[in-house]
PDB file of C-alpha atoms in Angstrom:
ATOM      1  CA  LYS A  19      29.781  -3.486 -22.504  1.00 61.00           C
ATOM      2  CA  ALA A  20      27.819  -1.641 -19.832  1.00 73.00           C
ATOM      3  CA  GLY A  21      26.595  -3.670 -16.894  1.00 91.00           C
ATOM      4  CA  VAL A  22      23.153  -3.824 -15.325  1.00 95.00           C
ATOM      5  CA  THR A  23      22.061  -0.388 -14.132  1.00 96.00           C
ATOM      6  CA  GLN A  24      19.553   0.105 -11.360  1.00 97.00           C
ATOM      7  CA  THR A  25      18.089   3.445 -10.362  1.00 97.00           C
ATOM      8  CA  PRO A  26      17.814   4.946  -7.889  1.00 96.00           C
ATOM      9  CA  ARG A  27      20.510   3.473  -5.636  1.00 95.00           C
ATOM     10  CA  TYR A  28      18.834   4.612  -2.423  1.00 96.00           C
ATOM     11  CA  LEU A  29      15.265   5.493  -1.607  1.00 96.00           C
ATOM     12  CA  ILE A  30      13.394   6.457   1.546  1.00 97.00           C
ATOM     13  CA  LYS A  31       9.618   6.244   1.500  1.00 97.00           C
ATOM     14  CA  THR A  32       6.812   6.496   4.018  1.00 97.00           C
ATOM     15  CA  ARG A  33       4.380   3.697   4.842  1.00 97.00           C
ATOM     16  CA  GLY A  34       1.433   3.707   2.472  1.00 97.00           C
ATOM     17  CA  GLN A  35       3.298   5.316  -0.396  1.00 97.00           C
ATOM     18  CA  GLN A  36       4.165   3.588  -3.631  1.00 97.00           C
ATOM     19  CA  VAL A  37       7.550   3.280  -5.308  1.00 98.00           C
ATOM     20  CA  THR A  38       8.929   2.463  -8.761  1.00 98.00           C
ATOM     21  CA  LEU A  39      12.379   1.012  -9.296  1.00 98.00           C
ATOM     22  CA  SER A  40      14.107   0.835 -12.649  1.00 98.00           C
ATOM     23  CA  CYS A  41      16.507  -1.659 -14.203  1.00 97.00           C
ATOM     24  CA  SER A  42      18.396  -1.435 -17.474  1.00 97.00           C
ATOM     25  CA  PRO A  43      19.809  -4.835 -18.446  1.00 95.00           C
ATOM     26  CA  ILE A  44      22.980  -5.569 -20.336  1.00 93.00           C
ATOM     27  CA  SER A  45      22.598  -4.763 -24.004  1.00 92.00           C
ATOM     28  CA  GLY A  46      21.233  -7.775 -25.858  1.00 89.00           C
ATOM     29  CA  HIS A  47      19.839  -9.468 -22.743  1.00 90.00           C
ATOM     30  CA  ARG A  48      16.114 -10.081 -22.888  1.00 89.00           C
ATOM     31  CA  SER A  49      15.542 -11.697 -19.516  1.00 90.00           C
ATOM     32  CA  VAL A  50      15.236  -9.540 -16.405  1.00 93.00           C
ATOM     33  CA  SER A  51      14.617 -10.954 -12.926  1.00 92.00           C
ATOM     34  CA  TRP A  52      13.918  -9.101  -9.700  1.00 95.00           C
ATOM     35  CA  TYR A  53      14.945 -10.229  -6.212  1.00 94.00           C
ATOM     36  CA  GLN A  54      14.403  -8.915  -2.706  1.00 95.00           C
ATOM     37  CA  GLN A  55      17.286  -9.323  -0.281  1.00 92.00           C
ATOM     38  CA  THR A  56      16.744  -9.042   3.450  1.00 88.00           C
ATOM     39  CA  PRO A  57      19.124 -10.104   6.248  1.00 79.00           C
ATOM     40  CA  GLY A  58      18.978 -13.843   6.830  1.00 71.00           C
ATOM     41  CA  GLN A  59      16.564 -14.488   3.956  1.00 75.00           C
ATOM     42  CA  GLY A  60      18.919 -14.473   1.042  1.00 81.00           C
ATOM     43  CA  LEU A  61      17.548 -13.443  -2.307  1.00 89.00           C
ATOM     44  CA  GLN A  62      13.820 -13.943  -2.608  1.00 91.00           C
ATOM     45  CA  PHE A  63      12.609 -14.223  -6.177  1.00 90.00           C
ATOM     46  CA  LEU A  64       9.971 -11.662  -7.151  1.00 94.00           C
ATOM     47  CA  PHE A  65       9.421 -12.156 -10.879  1.00 91.00           C
ATOM     48  CA  GLU A  66      11.104 -12.597 -14.221  1.00 91.00           C
ATOM     49  CA  TYR A  67      10.324 -10.895 -17.507  1.00 92.00           C
ATOM     50  CA  PHE A  68      11.324 -12.061 -20.932  1.00 89.00           C
ATOM     51  CA  SER A  69      10.455 -10.153 -24.101  1.00 88.00           C
ATOM     52  CA  GLU A  70       7.911  -8.002 -22.225  1.00 92.00           C
ATOM     53  CA  THR A  71       6.106 -11.035 -20.775  1.00 91.00           C
ATOM     54  CA  GLN A  72       6.163 -12.189 -17.177  1.00 91.00           C
ATOM     55  CA  ARG A  73       7.633 -15.682 -17.381  1.00 85.00           C
ATOM     56  CA  ASN A  74       7.901 -16.568 -13.686  1.00 84.00           C
ATOM     57  CA  LYS A  75       6.511 -15.185 -10.470  1.00 87.00           C
ATOM     58  CA  GLY A  76       7.508 -15.627  -6.842  1.00 89.00           C
ATOM     59  CA  ASN A  77       5.362 -15.728  -3.717  1.00 89.00           C
ATOM     60  CA  PHE A  78       4.893 -12.041  -3.093  1.00 94.00           C
ATOM     61  CA  PRO A  79       1.602 -10.192  -2.604  1.00 95.00           C
ATOM     62  CA  GLY A  80      -0.070  -8.364  -5.444  1.00 95.00           C
ATOM     63  CA  ARG A  81       1.335  -5.067  -4.158  1.00 97.00           C
ATOM     64  CA  PHE A  82       4.507  -6.056  -5.977  1.00 97.00           C
ATOM     65  CA  SER A  83       4.264  -5.743  -9.731  1.00 96.00           C
ATOM     66  CA  GLY A  84       6.545  -5.252 -12.655  1.00 96.00           C
ATOM     67  CA  ARG A  85       6.749  -4.732 -16.349  1.00 96.00           C
ATOM     68  CA  GLN A  86       9.251  -4.827 -19.160  1.00 96.00           C
ATOM     69  CA  PHE A  87       9.493  -2.520 -22.126  1.00 96.00           C
ATOM     70  CA  SER A  88      10.370  -3.279 -25.713  1.00 95.00           C
ATOM     71  CA  ASN A  89      13.983  -2.212 -25.105  1.00 93.00           C
ATOM     72  CA  SER A  90      14.169  -4.822 -22.283  1.00 93.00           C
ATOM     73  CA  ARG A  91      14.315  -2.184 -19.556  1.00 96.00           C
ATOM     74  CA  SER A  92      12.218  -3.213 -16.608  1.00 97.00           C
ATOM     75  CA  GLU A  93      10.423  -1.469 -13.798  1.00 98.00           C
ATOM     76  CA  MET A  94       9.224  -2.815 -10.495  1.00 97.00           C
ATOM     77  CA  ASN A  95       6.437  -1.171  -8.539  1.00 98.00           C
ATOM     78  CA  VAL A  96       5.456  -1.614  -4.911  1.00 97.00           C
ATOM     79  CA  SER A  97       2.199  -0.052  -3.777  1.00 96.00           C
ATOM     80  CA  THR A  98       0.979   0.648  -0.244  1.00 97.00           C
ATOM     81  CA  LEU A  99       4.453   0.281   1.220  1.00 97.00           C
ATOM     82  CA  GLU A 100       4.903  -1.502   4.532  1.00 97.00           C
ATOM     83  CA  LEU A 101       7.830  -1.335   6.954  1.00 96.00           C
ATOM     84  CA  GLY A 102       8.687  -4.931   6.046  1.00 94.00           C
ATOM     85  CA  ASP A 103       9.284  -3.922   2.450  1.00 96.00           C
ATOM     86  CA  SER A 104      12.539  -2.297   3.511  1.00 96.00           C
ATOM     87  CA  ALA A 105      15.183  -4.295   1.655  1.00 95.00           C
ATOM     88  CA  LEU A 106      17.757  -4.324  -1.085  1.00 95.00           C
ATOM     89  CA  TYR A 107      16.052  -4.911  -4.429  1.00 97.00           C
ATOM     90  CA  LEU A 108      18.266  -6.518  -7.018  1.00 96.00           C
ATOM     91  CA  CYS A 109      17.752  -6.833 -10.725  1.00 95.00           C
ATOM     92  CA  ALA A 110      19.501  -9.474 -12.814  1.00 93.00           C
ATOM     93  CA  SER A 111      19.713  -9.837 -16.572  1.00 92.00           C
ATOM     94  CA  SER A 112      20.613 -12.845 -18.655  1.00 87.00           C
ATOM     95  CA  SER A 113      20.756 -13.741 -22.305  1.00 82.00           C
ATOM     96  CA  ASP A 114      18.075 -15.734 -24.021  1.00 67.00           C
ATOM     97  CA  ARG A 115      20.436 -18.514 -25.117  1.00 53.00           C
ATOM     98  CA  GLY A 116      19.161 -21.216 -22.851  1.00 51.00           C
ATOM     99  CA  ARG A 117      20.242 -21.232 -19.233  1.00 57.00           C
ATOM    100  CA  THR A 118      23.131 -18.955 -18.481  1.00 66.00           C
ATOM    101  CA  GLU A 119      24.320 -17.158 -15.425  1.00 80.00           C
ATOM    102  CA  ALA A 120      22.673 -13.882 -14.498  1.00 85.00           C
ATOM    103  CA  PHE A 121      24.394 -10.530 -14.140  1.00 91.00           C
ATOM    104  CA  PHE A 122      23.224  -8.440 -11.234  1.00 93.00           C
ATOM    105  CA  GLY A 123      22.970  -4.717 -10.766  1.00 95.00           C
ATOM    106  CA  GLN A 124      24.129  -2.995  -7.581  1.00 94.00           C
ATOM    107  CA  GLY A 125      20.588  -2.868  -6.293  1.00 95.00           C
ATOM    108  CA  THR A 126      18.251  -0.261  -4.905  1.00 96.00           C
ATOM    109  CA  ARG A 127      18.213   0.107  -1.133  1.00 95.00           C
ATOM    110  CA  LEU A 128      14.635   0.895  -0.124  1.00 97.00           C
ATOM    111  CA  THR A 129      13.895   2.098   3.374  1.00 96.00           C
ATOM    112  CA  VAL A 130      10.285   2.453   4.479  1.00 97.00           C
ATOM    113  CA  VAL A 131       9.716   4.635   7.526  1.00 97.00           C
TER     114      VAL A 131
ATOM    115  CA  ASP B  10       9.586 -23.618   2.902  1.00 66.00           C
ATOM    116  CA  GLN B  11      13.185 -22.946   1.915  1.00 78.00           C
ATOM    117  CA  GLN B  12      14.130 -25.158  -1.010  1.00 90.00           C
ATOM    118  CA  VAL B  13      17.801 -24.161  -0.945  1.00 93.00           C
ATOM    119  CA  LYS B  14      19.535 -24.156   2.413  1.00 94.00           C
ATOM    120  CA  GLN B  15      22.892 -22.920   3.556  1.00 95.00           C
ATOM    121  CA  ASN B  16      23.008 -23.915   7.177  1.00 91.00           C
ATOM    122  CA  SER B  17      26.209 -22.067   8.066  1.00 94.00           C
ATOM    123  CA  PRO B  18      25.557 -18.323   8.205  1.00 93.00           C
ATOM    124  CA  SER B  19      29.270 -17.649   8.557  1.00 95.00           C
ATOM    125  CA  LEU B  20      32.662 -19.281   8.142  1.00 97.00           C
ATOM    126  CA  SER B  21      36.197 -18.171   9.058  1.00 97.00           C
ATOM    127  CA  VAL B  22      39.247 -19.642   7.365  1.00 98.00           C
ATOM    128  CA  GLN B  23      42.958 -18.906   7.513  1.00 97.00           C
ATOM    129  CA  GLU B  24      44.558 -17.539   4.366  1.00 97.00           C
ATOM    130  CA  GLY B  25      46.038 -20.353   2.244  1.00 97.00           C
ATOM    131  CA  ARG B  26      43.749 -23.018   3.676  1.00 97.00           C
ATOM    132  CA  ILE B  27      40.712 -24.580   2.062  1.00 98.00           C
ATOM    133  CA  SER B  28      37.262 -23.011   2.384  1.00 98.00           C
ATOM    134  CA  ILE B  29      34.314 -25.371   2.086  1.00 98.00           C
ATOM    135  CA  LEU B  30      30.857 -23.868   1.727  1.00 98.00           C
ATOM    136  CA  ASN B  31      27.906 -26.214   1.869  1.00 98.00           C
ATOM    137  CA  CYS B  32      24.461 -26.125   0.336  1.00 97.00           C
ATOM    138  CA  ASP B  33      21.496 -28.498   0.580  1.00 97.00           C
ATOM    139  CA  TYR B  34      18.360 -28.547  -1.517  1.00 96.00           C
ATOM    140  CA  THR B  35      15.021 -30.243  -1.124  1.00 95.00           C
ATOM    141  CA  ASN B  36      13.571 -30.198  -4.637  1.00 90.00           C
ATOM    142  CA  SER B  37      14.766 -33.251  -6.571  1.00 90.00           C
ATOM    143  CA  MET B  38      13.668 -31.559  -9.812  1.00 87.00           C
ATOM    144  CA  PHE B  39      16.527 -29.055  -9.590  1.00 89.00           C
ATOM    145  CA  ASP B  40      19.071 -29.838 -12.273  1.00 87.00           C
ATOM    146  CA  TYR B  41      21.258 -26.762 -12.485  1.00 89.00           C
ATOM    147  CA  PHE B  42      23.168 -25.176  -9.639  1.00 92.00           C
ATOM    148  CA  LEU B  43      25.107 -21.958  -9.355  1.00 92.00           C
ATOM    149  CA  TRP B  44      27.276 -20.139  -6.849  1.00 95.00           C
ATOM    150  CA  TYR B  45      27.382 -16.371  -6.587  1.00 95.00           C
ATOM    151  CA  LYS B  46      29.661 -14.131  -4.562  1.00 96.00           C
ATOM    152  CA  LYS B  47      28.543 -10.825  -3.115  1.00 94.00           C
ATOM    153  CA  TYR B  48      30.615  -7.996  -1.688  1.00 93.00           C
ATOM    154  CA  PRO B  49      28.962  -5.273   0.416  1.00 87.00           C
ATOM    155  CA  ALA B  50      27.281  -2.524  -1.629  1.00 81.00           C
ATOM    156  CA  GLU B  51      27.567  -4.596  -4.806  1.00 87.00           C
ATOM    157  CA  GLY B  52      25.258  -6.995  -6.600  1.00 91.00           C
ATOM    158  CA  PRO B  53      26.072 -10.732  -6.600  1.00 93.00           C
ATOM    159  CA  THR B  54      28.498 -11.929  -9.248  1.00 93.00           C
ATOM    160  CA  PHE B  55      28.433 -15.356 -10.832  1.00 92.00           C
ATOM    161  CA  LEU B  56      31.202 -17.672  -9.705  1.00 95.00           C
ATOM    162  CA  ILE B  57      30.682 -21.193 -10.982  1.00 95.00           C
ATOM    163  CA  SER B  58      27.882 -23.539 -12.001  1.00 92.00           C
ATOM    164  CA  ILE B  59      27.228 -27.240 -12.365  1.00 93.00           C
ATOM    165  CA  SER B  60      24.674 -29.270 -14.245  1.00 90.00           C
ATOM    166  CA  SER B  61      23.143 -32.354 -12.667  1.00 90.00           C
ATOM    167  CA  ILE B  62      24.768 -34.551 -15.300  1.00 91.00           C
ATOM    168  CA  LYS B  63      28.114 -33.838 -13.651  1.00 94.00           C
ATOM    169  CA  ASP B  64      29.368 -34.336 -10.115  1.00 95.00           C
ATOM    170  CA  LYS B  65      32.276 -31.912 -10.256  1.00 97.00           C
ATOM    171  CA  ASN B  66      33.208 -28.693 -11.990  1.00 96.00           C
ATOM    172  CA  GLU B  67      36.450 -26.783 -11.611  1.00 97.00           C
ATOM    173  CA  ASP B  68      37.421 -23.237 -12.421  1.00 95.00           C
ATOM    174  CA  GLY B  69      40.817 -22.200 -11.117  1.00 97.00           C
ATOM    175  CA  ARG B  70      40.757 -22.108  -7.338  1.00 97.00           C
ATOM    176  CA  PHE B  71      37.029 -22.881  -7.258  1.00 98.00           C
ATOM    177  CA  THR B  72      35.528 -26.364  -7.439  1.00 98.00           C
ATOM    178  CA  VAL B  73      31.898 -27.295  -7.008  1.00 98.00           C
ATOM    179  CA  PHE B  74      30.899 -30.827  -6.055  1.00 98.00           C
ATOM    180  CA  LEU B  75      27.393 -32.192  -6.498  1.00 97.00           C
ATOM    181  CA  ASN B  76      25.986 -35.216  -4.669  1.00 97.00           C
ATOM    182  CA  LYS B  77      22.546 -35.761  -6.185  1.00 95.00           C
ATOM    183  CA  SER B  78      21.572 -38.651  -3.952  1.00 95.00           C
ATOM    184  CA  ALA B  79      22.203 -36.519  -0.867  1.00 96.00           C
ATOM    185  CA  LYS B  80      20.817 -33.378  -2.523  1.00 96.00           C
ATOM    186  CA  HIS B  81      23.978 -31.630  -1.456  1.00 97.00           C
ATOM    187  CA  LEU B  82      26.557 -29.465  -3.126  1.00 97.00           C
ATOM    188  CA  SER B  83      29.671 -27.792  -1.886  1.00 98.00           C
ATOM    189  CA  LEU B  84      32.019 -25.081  -3.066  1.00 98.00           C
ATOM    190  CA  HIS B  85      35.715 -25.538  -2.366  1.00 98.00           C
ATOM    191  CA  ILE B  86      38.114 -22.605  -2.552  1.00 98.00           C
ATOM    192  CA  VAL B  87      41.780 -23.570  -2.552  1.00 97.00           C
ATOM    193  CA  PRO B  88      43.848 -21.727  -1.513  1.00 97.00           C
ATOM    194  CA  SER B  89      41.673 -19.161   0.221  1.00 98.00           C
ATOM    195  CA  GLN B  90      42.690 -15.532  -0.146  1.00 97.00           C
ATOM    196  CA  PRO B  91      41.597 -12.434   1.831  1.00 97.00           C
ATOM    197  CA  GLY B  92      39.884 -11.125  -1.315  1.00 96.00           C
ATOM    198  CA  ASP B  93      37.563 -14.139  -1.146  1.00 97.00           C
ATOM    199  CA  SER B  94      35.919 -12.664   1.947  1.00 97.00           C
ATOM    200  CA  ALA B  95      32.323 -12.132   0.862  1.00 97.00           C
ATOM    201  CA  VAL B  96      28.847 -13.625   1.131  1.00 95.00           C
ATOM    202  CA  TYR B  97      28.404 -16.728  -1.006  1.00 97.00           C
ATOM    203  CA  PHE B  98      24.989 -17.685  -2.324  1.00 95.00           C
ATOM    204  CA  CYS B  99      24.045 -21.108  -3.574  1.00 95.00           C
ATOM    205  CA  ALA B 100      21.276 -21.145  -6.186  1.00 92.00           C
ATOM    206  CA  ALA B 101      19.290 -23.828  -8.003  1.00 91.00           C
ATOM    207  CA  SER B 102      16.849 -24.140 -10.853  1.00 86.00           C
ATOM    208  CA  ARG B 103      15.270 -26.793 -13.032  1.00 80.00           C
ATOM    209  CA  GLY B 104      14.646 -27.172 -16.712  1.00 66.00           C
ATOM    210  CA  GLY B 105      17.908 -28.295 -18.273  1.00 53.00           C
ATOM    211  CA  ILE B 106      20.757 -26.103 -19.441  1.00 52.00           C
ATOM    212  CA  MET B 107      19.702 -25.999 -23.088  1.00 52.00           C
ATOM    213  CA  LYS B 108      16.029 -25.324 -22.616  1.00 50.00           C
ATOM    214  CA  THR B 109      14.887 -21.850 -23.493  1.00 49.00           C
ATOM    215  CA  SER B 110      12.086 -22.016 -20.982  1.00 50.00           C
ATOM    216  CA  TYR B 111      13.073 -22.754 -17.458  1.00 58.00           C
ATOM    217  CA  ASP B 112      11.918 -22.294 -13.934  1.00 68.00           C
ATOM    218  CA  LYS B 113      12.936 -19.489 -11.613  1.00 77.00           C
ATOM    219  CA  VAL B 114      16.296 -19.537  -9.878  1.00 84.00           C
ATOM    220  CA  ILE B 115      16.013 -20.133  -6.132  1.00 87.00           C
ATOM    221  CA  PHE B 116      18.721 -18.725  -3.883  1.00 90.00           C
ATOM    222  CA  GLY B 117      19.841 -19.861  -0.471  1.00 92.00           C
ATOM    223  CA  PRO B 118      20.265 -17.438   2.450  1.00 92.00           C
ATOM    224  CA  GLY B 119      24.021 -17.132   1.948  1.00 94.00           C
ATOM    225  CA  THR B 120      27.183 -17.885   3.926  1.00 96.00           C
ATOM    226  CA  SER B 121      29.504 -15.076   4.953  1.00 96.00           C
ATOM    227  CA  LEU B 122      33.112 -16.162   4.443  1.00 98.00           C
ATOM    228  CA  SER B 123      35.973 -14.399   6.225  1.00 98.00           C
ATOM    229  CA  VAL B 124      39.491 -15.260   5.156  1.00 98.00           C
ATOM    230  CA  ILE B 125      41.943 -14.221   7.842  1.00 97.00           C
ATOM    231  CA  PRO B 126      45.403 -13.089   6.694  1.00 94.00           C
TER     232      PRO B 126
END
């Protein structure tokens, strides 16, 4: 069974640009969550999608948005990039059978210059 | 306001000894807790979980203890091995393990464990 796949693995963008990150969950998983990891802050929850609907949302500005497609693949978009958006962005998928542990991808390392 | 706290950013332990990683939470509505391990350049991997109806859960060398009254949980690794060197994240959520609709999972800042051979 293939794991969670995130693309691209590394990305360098300039302030003011926008970026789209992609996540393919484990086959059969319908829940996809996105996290931002920065040094000392742990994993900050961005949002969760389940069956194409945003189920939960963290405390991030509206520049951060996401969506999920019918095949459960998810994309995350950040507009008007700021230097502080530089981070590791992690995607996690889980099954829809109640509460189970999440499986994480390797993440996308975004650097904003 | 950080709802899940891991007050020790780092911990060093001798191989073969016990590693104890601590986690505190502030939200009394949390009823499900998880520990994840993360190696550099990899995503976190699930280690062990515990529901609030229990106070202990064991899985091989890993045991998680939950003290609801103190809003505290700890992860014990016995015996510690060099391969256990990683960042450990404590996480919490609410909603009950069997509910299909549950709240977001909140992670702590992590504790970097070094097991010295």
